[in-house]
mmCIF file of C-alpha atoms in Angstrom:
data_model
loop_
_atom_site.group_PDB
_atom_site.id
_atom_site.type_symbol
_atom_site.label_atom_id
_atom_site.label_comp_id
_atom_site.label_asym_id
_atom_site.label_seq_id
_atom_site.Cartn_x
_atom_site.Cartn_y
_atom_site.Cartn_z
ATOM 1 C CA UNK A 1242 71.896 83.010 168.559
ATOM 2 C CA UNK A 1243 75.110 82.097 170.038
ATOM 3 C CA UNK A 1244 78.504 83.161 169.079
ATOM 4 C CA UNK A 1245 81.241 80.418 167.921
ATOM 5 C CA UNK A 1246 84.080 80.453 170.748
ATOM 6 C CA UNK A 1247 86.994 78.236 170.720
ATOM 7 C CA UNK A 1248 89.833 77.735 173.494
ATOM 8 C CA UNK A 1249 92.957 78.064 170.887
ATOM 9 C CA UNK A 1250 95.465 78.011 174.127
ATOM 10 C CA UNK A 1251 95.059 77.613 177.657
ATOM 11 C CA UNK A 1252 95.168 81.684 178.339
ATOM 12 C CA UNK A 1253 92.870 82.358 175.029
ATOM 13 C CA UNK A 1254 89.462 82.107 173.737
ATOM 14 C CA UNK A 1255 88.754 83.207 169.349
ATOM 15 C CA UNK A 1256 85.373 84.449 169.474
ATOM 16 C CA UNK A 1257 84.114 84.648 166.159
ATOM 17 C CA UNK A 1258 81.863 87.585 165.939
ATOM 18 C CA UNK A 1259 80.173 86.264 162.692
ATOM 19 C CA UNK A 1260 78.182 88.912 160.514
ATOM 20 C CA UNK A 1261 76.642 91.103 163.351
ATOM 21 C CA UNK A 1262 77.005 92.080 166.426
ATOM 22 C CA UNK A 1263 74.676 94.326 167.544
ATOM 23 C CA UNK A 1264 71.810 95.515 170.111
ATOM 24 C CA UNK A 1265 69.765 92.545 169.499
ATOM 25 C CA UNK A 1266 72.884 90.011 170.075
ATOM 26 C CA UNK A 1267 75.144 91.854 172.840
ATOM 27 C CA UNK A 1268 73.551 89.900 175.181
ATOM 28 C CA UNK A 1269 74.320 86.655 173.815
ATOM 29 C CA UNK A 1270 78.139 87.745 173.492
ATOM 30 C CA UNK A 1271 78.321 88.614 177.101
ATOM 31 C CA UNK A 1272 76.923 85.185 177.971
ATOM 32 C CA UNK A 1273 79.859 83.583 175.824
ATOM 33 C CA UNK A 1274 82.330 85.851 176.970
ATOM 34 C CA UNK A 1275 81.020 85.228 180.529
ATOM 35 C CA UNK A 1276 81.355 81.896 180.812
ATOM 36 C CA UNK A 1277 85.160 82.163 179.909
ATOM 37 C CA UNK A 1278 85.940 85.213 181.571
ATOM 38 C CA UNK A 1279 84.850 82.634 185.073
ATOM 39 C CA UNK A 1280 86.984 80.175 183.803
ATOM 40 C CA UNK A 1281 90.150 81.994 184.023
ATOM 41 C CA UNK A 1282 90.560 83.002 180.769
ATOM 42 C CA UNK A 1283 92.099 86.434 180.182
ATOM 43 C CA UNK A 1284 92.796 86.730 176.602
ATOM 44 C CA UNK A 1285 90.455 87.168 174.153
ATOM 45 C CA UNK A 1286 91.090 87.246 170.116
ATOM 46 C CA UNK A 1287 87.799 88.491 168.081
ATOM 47 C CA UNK A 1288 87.615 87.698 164.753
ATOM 48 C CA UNK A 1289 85.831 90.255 162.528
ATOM 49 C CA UNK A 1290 86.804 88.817 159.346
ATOM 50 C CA UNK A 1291 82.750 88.326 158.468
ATOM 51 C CA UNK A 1292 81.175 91.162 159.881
ATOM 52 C CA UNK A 1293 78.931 93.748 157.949
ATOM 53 C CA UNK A 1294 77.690 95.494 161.149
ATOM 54 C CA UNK A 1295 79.063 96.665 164.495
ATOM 55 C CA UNK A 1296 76.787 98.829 166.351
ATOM 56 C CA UNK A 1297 77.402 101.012 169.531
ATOM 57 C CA UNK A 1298 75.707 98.579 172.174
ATOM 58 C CA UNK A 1299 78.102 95.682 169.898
ATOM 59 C CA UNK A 1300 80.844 97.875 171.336
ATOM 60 C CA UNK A 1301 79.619 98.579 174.527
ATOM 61 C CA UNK A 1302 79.769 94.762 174.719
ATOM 62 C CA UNK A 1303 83.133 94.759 173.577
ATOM 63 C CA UNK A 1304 84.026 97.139 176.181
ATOM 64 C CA UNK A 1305 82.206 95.434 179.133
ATOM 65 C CA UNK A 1306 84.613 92.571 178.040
ATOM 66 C CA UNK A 1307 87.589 94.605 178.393
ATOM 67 C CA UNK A 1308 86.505 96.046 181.656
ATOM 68 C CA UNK A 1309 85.978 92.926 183.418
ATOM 69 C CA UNK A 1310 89.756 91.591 182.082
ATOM 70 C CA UNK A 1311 91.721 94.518 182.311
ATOM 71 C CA UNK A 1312 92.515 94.627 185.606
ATOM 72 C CA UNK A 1313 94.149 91.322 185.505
ATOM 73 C CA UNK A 1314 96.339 92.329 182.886
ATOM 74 C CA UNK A 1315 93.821 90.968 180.211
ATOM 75 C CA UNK A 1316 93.651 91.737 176.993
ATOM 76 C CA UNK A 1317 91.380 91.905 173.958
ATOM 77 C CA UNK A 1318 92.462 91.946 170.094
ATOM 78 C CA UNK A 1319 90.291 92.755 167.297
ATOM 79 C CA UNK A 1320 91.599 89.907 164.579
ATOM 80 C CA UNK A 1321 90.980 90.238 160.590
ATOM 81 C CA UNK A 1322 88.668 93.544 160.659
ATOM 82 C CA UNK A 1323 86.289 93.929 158.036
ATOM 83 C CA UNK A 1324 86.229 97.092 156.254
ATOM 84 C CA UNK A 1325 82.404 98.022 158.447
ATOM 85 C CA UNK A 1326 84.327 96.956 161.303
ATOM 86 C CA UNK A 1327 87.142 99.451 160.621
ATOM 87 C CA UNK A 1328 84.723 102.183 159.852
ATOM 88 C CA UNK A 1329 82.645 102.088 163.536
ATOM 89 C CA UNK A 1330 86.514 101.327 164.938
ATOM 90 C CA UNK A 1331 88.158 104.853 163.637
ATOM 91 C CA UNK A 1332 84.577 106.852 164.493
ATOM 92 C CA UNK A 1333 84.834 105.965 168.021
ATOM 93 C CA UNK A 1334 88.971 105.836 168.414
ATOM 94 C CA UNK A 1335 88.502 102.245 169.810
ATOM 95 C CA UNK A 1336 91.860 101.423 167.776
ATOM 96 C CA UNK A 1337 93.262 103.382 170.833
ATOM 97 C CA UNK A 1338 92.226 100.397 173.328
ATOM 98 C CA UNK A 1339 92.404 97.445 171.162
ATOM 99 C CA UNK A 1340 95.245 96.182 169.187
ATOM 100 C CA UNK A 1341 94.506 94.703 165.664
ATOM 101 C CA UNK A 1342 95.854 92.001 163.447
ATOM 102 C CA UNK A 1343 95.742 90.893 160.727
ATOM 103 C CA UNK A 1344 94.749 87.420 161.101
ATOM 104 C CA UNK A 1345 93.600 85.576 164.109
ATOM 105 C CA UNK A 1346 97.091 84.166 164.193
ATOM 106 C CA UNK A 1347 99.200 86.749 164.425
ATOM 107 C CA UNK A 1348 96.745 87.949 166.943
ATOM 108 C CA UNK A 1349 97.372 84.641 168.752
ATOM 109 C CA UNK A 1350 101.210 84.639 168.195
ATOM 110 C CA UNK A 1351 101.426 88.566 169.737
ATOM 111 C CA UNK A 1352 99.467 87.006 172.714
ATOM 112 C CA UNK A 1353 102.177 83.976 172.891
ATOM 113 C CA UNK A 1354 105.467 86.226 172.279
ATOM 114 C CA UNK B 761 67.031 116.484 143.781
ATOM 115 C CA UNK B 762 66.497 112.960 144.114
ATOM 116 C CA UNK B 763 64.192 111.368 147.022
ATOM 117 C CA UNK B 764 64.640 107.627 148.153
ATOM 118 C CA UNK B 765 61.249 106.786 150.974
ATOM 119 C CA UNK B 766 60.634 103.618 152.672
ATOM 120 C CA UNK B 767 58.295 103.119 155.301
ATOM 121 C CA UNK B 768 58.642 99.850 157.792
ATOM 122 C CA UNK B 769 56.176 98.668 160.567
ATOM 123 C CA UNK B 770 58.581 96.032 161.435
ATOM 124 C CA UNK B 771 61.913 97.845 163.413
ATOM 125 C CA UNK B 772 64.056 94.494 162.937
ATOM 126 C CA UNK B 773 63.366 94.643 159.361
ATOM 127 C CA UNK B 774 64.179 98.301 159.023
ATOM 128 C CA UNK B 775 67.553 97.817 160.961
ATOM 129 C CA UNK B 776 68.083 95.259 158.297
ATOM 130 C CA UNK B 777 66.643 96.790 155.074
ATOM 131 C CA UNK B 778 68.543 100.328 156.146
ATOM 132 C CA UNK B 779 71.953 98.668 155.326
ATOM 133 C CA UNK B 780 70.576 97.953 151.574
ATOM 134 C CA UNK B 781 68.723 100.712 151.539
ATOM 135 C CA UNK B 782 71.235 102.825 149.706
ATOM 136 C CA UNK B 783 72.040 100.173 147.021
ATOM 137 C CA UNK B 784 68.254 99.871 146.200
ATOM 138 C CA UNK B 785 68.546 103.931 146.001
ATOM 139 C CA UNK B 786 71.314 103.502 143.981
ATOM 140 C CA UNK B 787 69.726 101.048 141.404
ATOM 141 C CA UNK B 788 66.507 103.022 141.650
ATOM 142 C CA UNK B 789 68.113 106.003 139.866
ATOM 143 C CA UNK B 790 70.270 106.980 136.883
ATOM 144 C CA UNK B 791 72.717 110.046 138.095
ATOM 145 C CA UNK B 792 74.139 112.265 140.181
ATOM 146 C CA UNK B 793 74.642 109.131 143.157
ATOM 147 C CA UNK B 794 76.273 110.378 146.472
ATOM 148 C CA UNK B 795 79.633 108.775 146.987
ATOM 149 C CA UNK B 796 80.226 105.672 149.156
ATOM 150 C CA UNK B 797 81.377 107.084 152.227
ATOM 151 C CA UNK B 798 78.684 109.493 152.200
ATOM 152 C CA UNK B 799 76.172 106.499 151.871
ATOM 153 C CA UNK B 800 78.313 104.427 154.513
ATOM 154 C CA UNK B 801 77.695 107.483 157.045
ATOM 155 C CA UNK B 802 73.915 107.748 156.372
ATOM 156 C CA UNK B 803 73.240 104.045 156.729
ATOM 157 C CA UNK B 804 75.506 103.716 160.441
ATOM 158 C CA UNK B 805 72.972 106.845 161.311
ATOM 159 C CA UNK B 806 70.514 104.896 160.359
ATOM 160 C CA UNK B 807 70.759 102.099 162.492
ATOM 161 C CA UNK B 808 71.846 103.612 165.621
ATOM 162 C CA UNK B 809 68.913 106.172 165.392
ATOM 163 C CA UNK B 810 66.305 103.383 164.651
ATOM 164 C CA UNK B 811 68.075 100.717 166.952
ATOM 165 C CA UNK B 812 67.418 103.570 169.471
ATOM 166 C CA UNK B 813 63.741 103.763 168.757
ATOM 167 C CA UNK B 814 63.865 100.129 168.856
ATOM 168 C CA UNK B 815 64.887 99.789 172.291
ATOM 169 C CA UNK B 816 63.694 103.397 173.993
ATOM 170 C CA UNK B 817 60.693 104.787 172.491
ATOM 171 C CA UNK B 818 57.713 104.260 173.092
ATOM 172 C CA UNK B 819 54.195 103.677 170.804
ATOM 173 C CA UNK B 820 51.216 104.623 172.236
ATOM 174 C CA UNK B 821 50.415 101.046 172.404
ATOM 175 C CA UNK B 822 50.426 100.943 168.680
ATOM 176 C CA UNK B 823 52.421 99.097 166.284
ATOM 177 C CA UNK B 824 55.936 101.500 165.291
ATOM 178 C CA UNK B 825 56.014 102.446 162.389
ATOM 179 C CA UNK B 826 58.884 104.782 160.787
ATOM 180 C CA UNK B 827 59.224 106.130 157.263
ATOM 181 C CA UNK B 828 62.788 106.991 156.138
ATOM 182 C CA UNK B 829 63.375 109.564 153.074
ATOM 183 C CA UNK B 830 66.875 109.937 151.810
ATOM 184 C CA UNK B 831 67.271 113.307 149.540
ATOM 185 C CA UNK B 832 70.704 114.052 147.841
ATOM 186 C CA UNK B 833 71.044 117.099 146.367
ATOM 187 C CA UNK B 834 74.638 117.802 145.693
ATOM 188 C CA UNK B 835 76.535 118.274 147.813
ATOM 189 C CA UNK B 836 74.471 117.460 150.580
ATOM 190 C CA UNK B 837 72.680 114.182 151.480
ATOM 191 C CA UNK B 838 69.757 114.720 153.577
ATOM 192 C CA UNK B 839 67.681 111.980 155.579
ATOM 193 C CA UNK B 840 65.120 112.492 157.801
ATOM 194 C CA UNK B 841 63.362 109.470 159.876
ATOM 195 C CA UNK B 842 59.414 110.113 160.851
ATOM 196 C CA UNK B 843 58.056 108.073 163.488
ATOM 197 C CA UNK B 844 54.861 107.365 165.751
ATOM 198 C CA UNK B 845 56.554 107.325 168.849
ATOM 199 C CA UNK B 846 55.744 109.389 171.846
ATOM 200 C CA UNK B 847 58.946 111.360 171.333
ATOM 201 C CA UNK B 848 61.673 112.021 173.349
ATOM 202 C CA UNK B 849 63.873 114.721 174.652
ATOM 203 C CA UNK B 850 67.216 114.057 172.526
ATOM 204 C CA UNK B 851 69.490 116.888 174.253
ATOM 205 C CA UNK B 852 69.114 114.083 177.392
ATOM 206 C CA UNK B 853 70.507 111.243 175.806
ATOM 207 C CA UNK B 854 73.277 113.188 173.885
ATOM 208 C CA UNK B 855 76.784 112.575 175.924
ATOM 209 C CA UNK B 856 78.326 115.849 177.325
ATOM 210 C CA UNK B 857 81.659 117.131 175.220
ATOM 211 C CA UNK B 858 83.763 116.577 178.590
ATOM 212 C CA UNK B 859 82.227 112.947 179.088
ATOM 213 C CA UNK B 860 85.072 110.843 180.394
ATOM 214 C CA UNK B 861 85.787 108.661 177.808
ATOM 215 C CA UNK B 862 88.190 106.774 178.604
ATOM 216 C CA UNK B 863 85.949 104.959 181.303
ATOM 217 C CA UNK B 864 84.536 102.832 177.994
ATOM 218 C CA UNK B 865 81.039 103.775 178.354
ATOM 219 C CA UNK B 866 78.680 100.833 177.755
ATOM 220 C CA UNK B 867 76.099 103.554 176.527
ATOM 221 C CA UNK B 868 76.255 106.524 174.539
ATOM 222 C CA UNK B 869 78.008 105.552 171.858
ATOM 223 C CA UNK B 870 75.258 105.303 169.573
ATOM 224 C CA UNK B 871 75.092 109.639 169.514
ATOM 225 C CA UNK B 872 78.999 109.780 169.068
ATOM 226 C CA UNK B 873 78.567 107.861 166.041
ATOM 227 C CA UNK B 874 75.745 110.169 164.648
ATOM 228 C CA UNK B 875 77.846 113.229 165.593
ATOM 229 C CA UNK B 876 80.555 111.792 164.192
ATOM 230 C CA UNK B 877 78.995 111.256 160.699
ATOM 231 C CA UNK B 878 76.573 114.419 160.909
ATOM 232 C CA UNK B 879 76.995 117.854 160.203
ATOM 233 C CA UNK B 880 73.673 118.622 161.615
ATOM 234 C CA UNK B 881 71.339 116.608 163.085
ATOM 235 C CA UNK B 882 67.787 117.195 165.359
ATOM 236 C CA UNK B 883 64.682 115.538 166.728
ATOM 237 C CA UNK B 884 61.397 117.132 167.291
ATOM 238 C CA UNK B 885 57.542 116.871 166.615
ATOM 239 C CA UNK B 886 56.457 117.058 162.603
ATOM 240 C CA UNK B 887 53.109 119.061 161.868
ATOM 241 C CA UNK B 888 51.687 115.908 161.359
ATOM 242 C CA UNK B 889 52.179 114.409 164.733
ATOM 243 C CA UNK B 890 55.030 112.140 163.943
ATOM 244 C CA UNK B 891 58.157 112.644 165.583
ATOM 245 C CA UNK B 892 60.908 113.727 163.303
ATOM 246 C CA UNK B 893 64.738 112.890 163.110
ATOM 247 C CA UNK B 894 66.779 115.129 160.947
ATOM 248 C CA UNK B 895 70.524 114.771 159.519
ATOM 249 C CA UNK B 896 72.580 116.048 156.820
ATOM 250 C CA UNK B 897 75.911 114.863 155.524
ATOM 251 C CA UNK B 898 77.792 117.026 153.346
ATOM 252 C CA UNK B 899 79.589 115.547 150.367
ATOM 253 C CA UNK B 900 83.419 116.912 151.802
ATOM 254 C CA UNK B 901 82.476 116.186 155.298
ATOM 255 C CA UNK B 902 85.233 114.122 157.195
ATOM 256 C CA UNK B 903 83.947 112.319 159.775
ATOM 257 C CA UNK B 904 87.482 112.084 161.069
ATOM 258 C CA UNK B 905 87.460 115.481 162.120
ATOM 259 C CA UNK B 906 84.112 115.075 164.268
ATOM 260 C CA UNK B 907 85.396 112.651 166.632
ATOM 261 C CA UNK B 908 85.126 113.488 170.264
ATOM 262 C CA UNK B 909 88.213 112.029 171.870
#
């Protein structure tokens, strides 16, 4: 299944993550992140604010994402976390590589300022 | 001492089922319940250590099958994970302390998040030919603490 993605700017995709992303749908988030990441786009928002689980190979996802993006100064928020979200997010210290918000919107506005 | 087991041939539907696993533990019993984060911890063990079966053991060429048992005596929750696999050696999959991680591994994760929430975890044969994974989650362990970077 395919994850909803939506060009809010011209320099940002919203990825909604929806309720899991996980070993048996990394693959499909690469393809959606992929097909942005050759457009140009640089700046990623992903909005958590309905999902339960988060696995390891979710976040290796997450972090392939990063990876390819960094270099050119890209970035990648994590947007409305969900309390599961926040859980997997403080275990691994990811909260030391991506920024959080509140809301998708203040994600977007931090992006924008 | 009270005992929760499931057994699943289907490892998609035990991924799935291990997340309301601990409610239907919950419901199925009238005291002495182990606190949420407790729970929380066992059921992210859960699904990394069955995801991992999932996508790296292997069966013999029969259907997988794995029974999970959930035992909380206070303070200590105890799970342990049998399977029909053809076993693995776990000491090669677990990331070294001085792993670089700051490099964002795509892999290895999975084991930081089961160190993470353990306070003592193994894998090794069962006398009855199953495979066996073992972990234990104290009820004032901080899983804060265990982090590796």
């Amino acid at each position: 299944m395919g994850f909803d993605a939506r060009r809010a700017s011209s320099e940002t995709v919203v990825i909604h993550v929806g309720e899991a992303l996980d070993f048996r749908n990394a693959d499909a988030f690469k393809s959606t992140f992929q097909e942005h990441v050759e457009n140009g786009i640089r700046q990623f928002v992903l909005d958590f604010s309905d999902t339960e689980v988060l696995d390891s190979t979710g976040l290796g996802a997450i972090f392939s994402l990063y990876r390819e993006i960094s270099s050119d100064d890209g970035k990648v928020a994590f947007a409305d976390v969900s309390e599961p979200v926040q859980v997997v997010v403080h275990l691994t210290r990811t909260y030391k590589v991506f920024r959080q918000f509140p809301s998708v919107e203040a994600a977007q506005e931090a992006f924008s300022g | 001492m009270k005992t929760f087991t499931e057994t699943y041939t289907d490892l998609d539907r035990a991924i799935d089922e291990v997340r309301t696993l601990a409610d239907e533990w919950k419901a199925s019993r009238q005291s002495g319940v182990p606190d949420d984060e407790m729970i929380h911890c066992a059921c992210l063990v859960l699904h990394e250590w069955i995801a991992n079966l999932h996508r790296h053991a292997r069966f013999h060429d029969e259907p997988p099958t794995v029974e999970v048992r959930l035992t909380y005596e206070d303070p200590h929750l105890s799970c342990s994970v049998s399977d029909n696999s053809e076993g693995f050696e776990l000491d090669a999959h677990l990331p070294a302390e001085d792993d670089d991680l700051e490099s964002l591994p795509e892999g290895g994760m999975g084991l930081r998040i089961i160190k993470s929430c353990t306070d003592d975890f193994s894998y090794a044969p069962a006398e009855d030919g199953l495979y066996r994974f073992d972990f234990s989650i104290p009820s004032d362990h901080d899983p804060w603490l265990n982090t590796l970077f």
